[in-house]
Tab-separated table of C-alpha atoms in Angstrom:
chain	number	residue	atom	x	y	z
A	119	MET	CA	148.935	54.006	119.111
A	120	LYS	CA	151.820	55.746	120.301
A	121	PRO	CA	151.305	58.172	123.255
A	122	GLY	CA	152.709	61.134	121.290
A	123	LEU	CA	150.484	60.480	118.508
A	124	ARG	CA	147.543	60.214	120.831
A	125	ILE	CA	148.289	63.521	122.415
A	126	CYS	CA	148.747	65.163	119.005
A	127	LEU	CA	145.384	63.613	117.753
A	128	ALA	CA	143.627	64.731	120.897
A	129	ALA	CA	144.889	68.178	120.457
A	130	LEU	CA	143.749	68.257	116.849
A	131	LEU	CA	140.387	67.034	117.844
A	132	SER	CA	140.222	69.538	120.552
A	133	SER	CA	141.118	72.420	118.253
A	134	ALA	CA	138.606	71.258	115.567
A	135	SER	CA	135.880	71.163	118.284
A	136	ALA	CA	136.937	74.677	119.348
A	137	LEU	CA	136.775	76.011	115.880
A	138	THR	CA	133.436	74.352	115.301
A	139	HIS	CA	131.935	76.088	118.386
A	140	ALA	CA	133.556	79.339	117.406
A	141	ASP	CA	132.068	79.109	113.891
A	142	ASP	CA	128.580	78.344	115.470
A	143	ASN	CA	128.877	81.458	117.622
A	144	LEU	CA	129.673	83.634	114.620
A	145	ALA	CA	126.905	82.166	112.567
A	146	GLN	CA	124.320	82.794	115.308
A	147	THR	CA	124.835	86.408	115.957
A	148	ALA	CA	125.031	89.474	113.792
A	149	GLU	CA	125.052	93.260	114.126
A	150	PHE	CA	123.406	95.772	111.886
A	151	GLN	CA	124.030	99.525	111.917
A	152	VAL	CA	120.707	101.218	110.879
A	153	THR	CA	120.663	104.805	109.576
A	154	GLY	CA	118.054	107.090	108.090
A	155	THR	CA	116.457	110.469	108.065
A	156	LEU	CA	113.150	111.478	109.497
A	157	LEU	CA	111.516	113.909	107.079
A	158	GLU	CA	108.419	115.968	107.430
A	159	SER	CA	105.615	114.505	105.382
A	160	ALA	CA	103.936	116.209	102.608
A	161	CYS	CA	100.213	116.918	102.406
A	162	TYR	CA	98.493	114.297	100.417
A	163	LEU	CA	94.968	114.297	98.768
A	164	ASP	CA	92.198	112.869	100.686
A	165	PRO	CA	90.842	109.783	98.992
A	166	SER	CA	87.444	111.443	98.616
A	167	SER	CA	89.323	114.110	96.359
A	168	ALA	CA	91.083	111.558	94.168
A	169	TYR	CA	88.110	111.029	91.901
A	170	GLN	CA	85.198	113.267	91.709
A	171	THR	CA	82.188	113.840	89.390
A	172	LEU	CA	80.884	117.476	89.376
A	173	SER	CA	77.542	118.168	87.715
A	174	MET	CA	77.137	121.373	85.958
A	175	GLY	CA	73.293	120.596	85.825
A	176	ASP	CA	71.141	121.641	82.855
A	177	LEU	CA	72.459	124.674	80.986
A	178	SER	CA	70.429	126.649	78.757
A	179	THR	CA	71.495	127.994	75.401
A	180	ALA	CA	69.580	131.169	76.303
A	181	HIS	CA	72.270	132.051	78.982
A	182	LEU	CA	75.165	131.716	76.513
A	183	PRO	CA	74.054	133.670	73.387
A	184	HIS	CA	77.240	135.656	72.745
A	185	PHE	CA	81.055	134.940	72.808
A	186	GLY	CA	82.330	135.245	76.438
A	187	ASP	CA	78.967	134.819	78.117
A	188	GLN	CA	79.304	132.876	81.303
A	189	GLY	CA	77.012	130.391	83.200
A	190	ALA	CA	76.830	129.757	86.910
A	191	PRO	CA	80.034	128.373	88.634
A	192	VAL	CA	80.357	125.015	90.324
A	193	ALA	CA	82.807	124.436	93.224
A	194	LEU	CA	85.511	121.958	93.059
A	195	HIS	CA	86.952	121.046	96.469
A	196	LEU	CA	90.205	119.370	97.062
A	197	LYS	CA	90.701	118.043	100.551
A	198	LEU	CA	94.278	117.750	101.871
A	199	GLN	CA	95.407	115.515	104.800
A	200	GLY	CA	98.508	115.345	106.870
A	201	CYS	CA	99.892	118.878	106.126
A	202	VAL	CA	102.728	119.415	108.664
A	203	ARG	CA	103.632	122.705	110.205
A	204	SER	CA	106.564	124.097	108.219
A	205	SER	CA	107.614	127.429	106.867
A	206	GLY	CA	106.965	128.371	103.248
A	207	GLY	CA	106.717	131.226	100.842
A	208	ARG	CA	104.897	132.148	97.618
A	209	GLN	CA	104.941	134.880	95.089
A	210	ASP	CA	101.869	136.993	95.518
A	211	GLY	CA	100.073	139.670	93.397
A	212	GLN	CA	100.970	141.255	90.142
A	213	GLN	CA	104.432	142.388	91.331
A	214	GLY	CA	105.332	138.862	92.483
A	215	THR	CA	105.940	140.062	96.103
A	216	LEU	CA	107.217	137.147	98.206
A	217	VAL	CA	104.801	136.283	101.001
A	218	TRP	CA	106.236	134.050	103.828
A	219	SER	CA	104.703	132.032	106.640
A	220	ALA	CA	106.741	130.529	109.508
A	221	ILE	CA	104.094	127.812	110.146
A	222	GLU	CA	101.970	127.275	106.955
A	223	PRO	CA	103.349	125.125	104.346
A	224	VAL	CA	102.711	126.010	100.625
A	225	ALA	CA	100.997	123.855	98.070
A	226	THR	CA	100.930	124.299	94.463
A	227	LEU	CA	98.432	122.615	91.888
A	228	VAL	CA	98.813	122.082	88.195
A	229	PHE	CA	95.586	121.371	86.356
A	230	LYS	CA	95.728	119.432	83.020
A	231	ALA	CA	92.995	119.116	80.551
A	232	VAL	CA	92.432	119.203	76.843
A	233	ALA	CA	91.990	122.877	75.838
A	234	ASP	CA	89.078	124.051	73.646
A	235	ALA	CA	90.133	124.626	70.119
A	236	ASP	CA	88.532	128.170	69.805
A	237	THR	CA	89.487	129.498	73.260
A	238	PRO	CA	92.520	127.624	74.594
A	239	GLU	CA	92.358	128.890	78.151
A	240	LEU	CA	89.013	126.854	78.444
A	241	ILE	CA	88.640	123.211	79.063
A	242	ARG	CA	87.159	121.380	76.072
A	243	VAL	CA	83.874	119.595	76.373
A	244	ILE	CA	82.798	116.644	74.375
A	245	GLY	CA	79.276	116.283	73.309
A	246	ALA	CA	77.622	119.694	73.229
A	247	GLU	CA	79.563	122.523	71.347
A	248	GLY	CA	80.000	126.343	71.439
A	249	PHE	CA	81.261	126.599	74.895
A	250	GLY	CA	84.120	125.381	77.201
A	251	LEU	CA	84.672	125.321	81.009
A	252	ARG	CA	86.659	128.075	82.727
A	253	LEU	CA	88.661	127.149	85.841
A	254	PHE	CA	89.362	129.878	88.424
A	255	ASP	CA	90.253	130.238	92.179
A	256	VAL	CA	88.360	131.806	95.039
A	257	GLN	CA	90.004	135.258	94.288
A	258	GLY	CA	88.579	135.014	90.839
A	259	ASN	CA	91.860	134.416	89.110
A	260	ASN	CA	91.837	132.294	86.034
A	261	ILE	CA	93.854	129.159	86.173
A	262	ARG	CA	95.998	128.396	83.197
A	263	LEU	CA	95.948	124.788	82.132
A	264	SER	CA	99.177	122.776	82.394
A	265	ARG	CA	100.731	125.600	84.472
A	266	ALA	CA	101.330	125.878	88.193
A	267	ALA	CA	98.346	127.720	89.694
A	268	PRO	CA	99.060	130.429	92.355
A	269	ALA	CA	100.354	128.726	95.490
A	270	TRP	CA	98.264	128.303	98.570
A	271	PHE	CA	99.233	128.519	102.218
A	272	VAL	CA	97.605	125.482	103.749
A	273	SER	CA	96.782	124.968	107.358
A	274	PRO	CA	98.745	122.229	109.204
A	275	GLY	CA	96.678	119.075	109.624
A	276	ASP	CA	93.812	118.839	107.172
A	277	SER	CA	92.939	121.594	104.801
A	278	GLN	CA	90.563	122.122	101.901
A	279	LEU	CA	91.366	124.105	98.597
A	280	THR	CA	88.469	125.426	96.506
A	281	TYR	CA	88.404	126.231	92.843
A	282	TYR	CA	85.464	126.950	90.479
A	283	ILE	CA	84.496	125.743	87.016
A	284	ARG	CA	81.984	127.669	85.046
A	285	PRO	CA	80.635	127.289	81.421
A	286	GLU	CA	81.739	130.023	78.941
A	287	ARG	CA	80.671	130.694	75.375
A	288	THR	CA	83.284	130.357	72.593
A	289	ALA	CA	83.134	131.442	68.997
A	290	ALA	CA	81.889	128.083	67.690
A	291	PRO	CA	78.200	127.683	67.044
A	292	LEU	CA	76.136	126.331	69.886
A	293	ARG	CA	75.062	122.716	69.665
A	294	PRO	CA	73.018	121.477	72.560
A	295	GLY	CA	73.461	117.962	74.036
A	296	ALA	CA	74.881	116.086	76.919
A	297	PHE	CA	78.547	116.864	77.604
A	298	ARG	CA	81.525	115.767	79.563
A	299	ALA	CA	85.020	116.912	80.201
A	300	SER	CA	88.116	115.631	82.093
A	301	LEU	CA	90.402	117.541	84.421
A	302	ASN	CA	93.517	116.096	86.169
A	303	VAL	CA	95.208	117.684	89.190
A	304	ASN	CA	98.793	117.339	90.427
A	305	LEU	CA	99.744	118.447	93.869
A	306	ALA	CA	103.078	119.770	94.612
A	307	TYR	CA	104.027	120.598	98.125
A	308	ASP	CA	106.822	123.064	99.123
């Protein structure tokens, strides 16, 4: 082989070797730019609140003889976890005055259930007849089904919201028997 060709061939092999090493270096390293945002987490329902069975006990037709008569209330507790300290406001009272807190977040609940045919603001019961279930808050305010209930200020950390359910006589004739009803709750955190 001619010396010039040897030099040229050696130079090509050396270049190919350098390119191979350069390609190996590129293939073995990488750089990523990572971005994101840290947000305050919302309250969430404690797992013990996600599915509950409330017993109304044994109700007597003698306590519900007339339209509008009411039985004893039963408490419904919703436990919240992980509520972070943040500011929030809510409309309060009949005039809708804005109430504000610099450290308490606001939680709003929407209760959904099948409404009683005779008294639509009551939850329909299946089985017995002539009454429905009224839902109300600790201040005695009626909670309207499928609408946002009055907002609550919740304590940072873990908190508990309490509502009540009580039987109430409707215009339908009373028919005794075992009964049941379903109520779904959606939590919105402000």
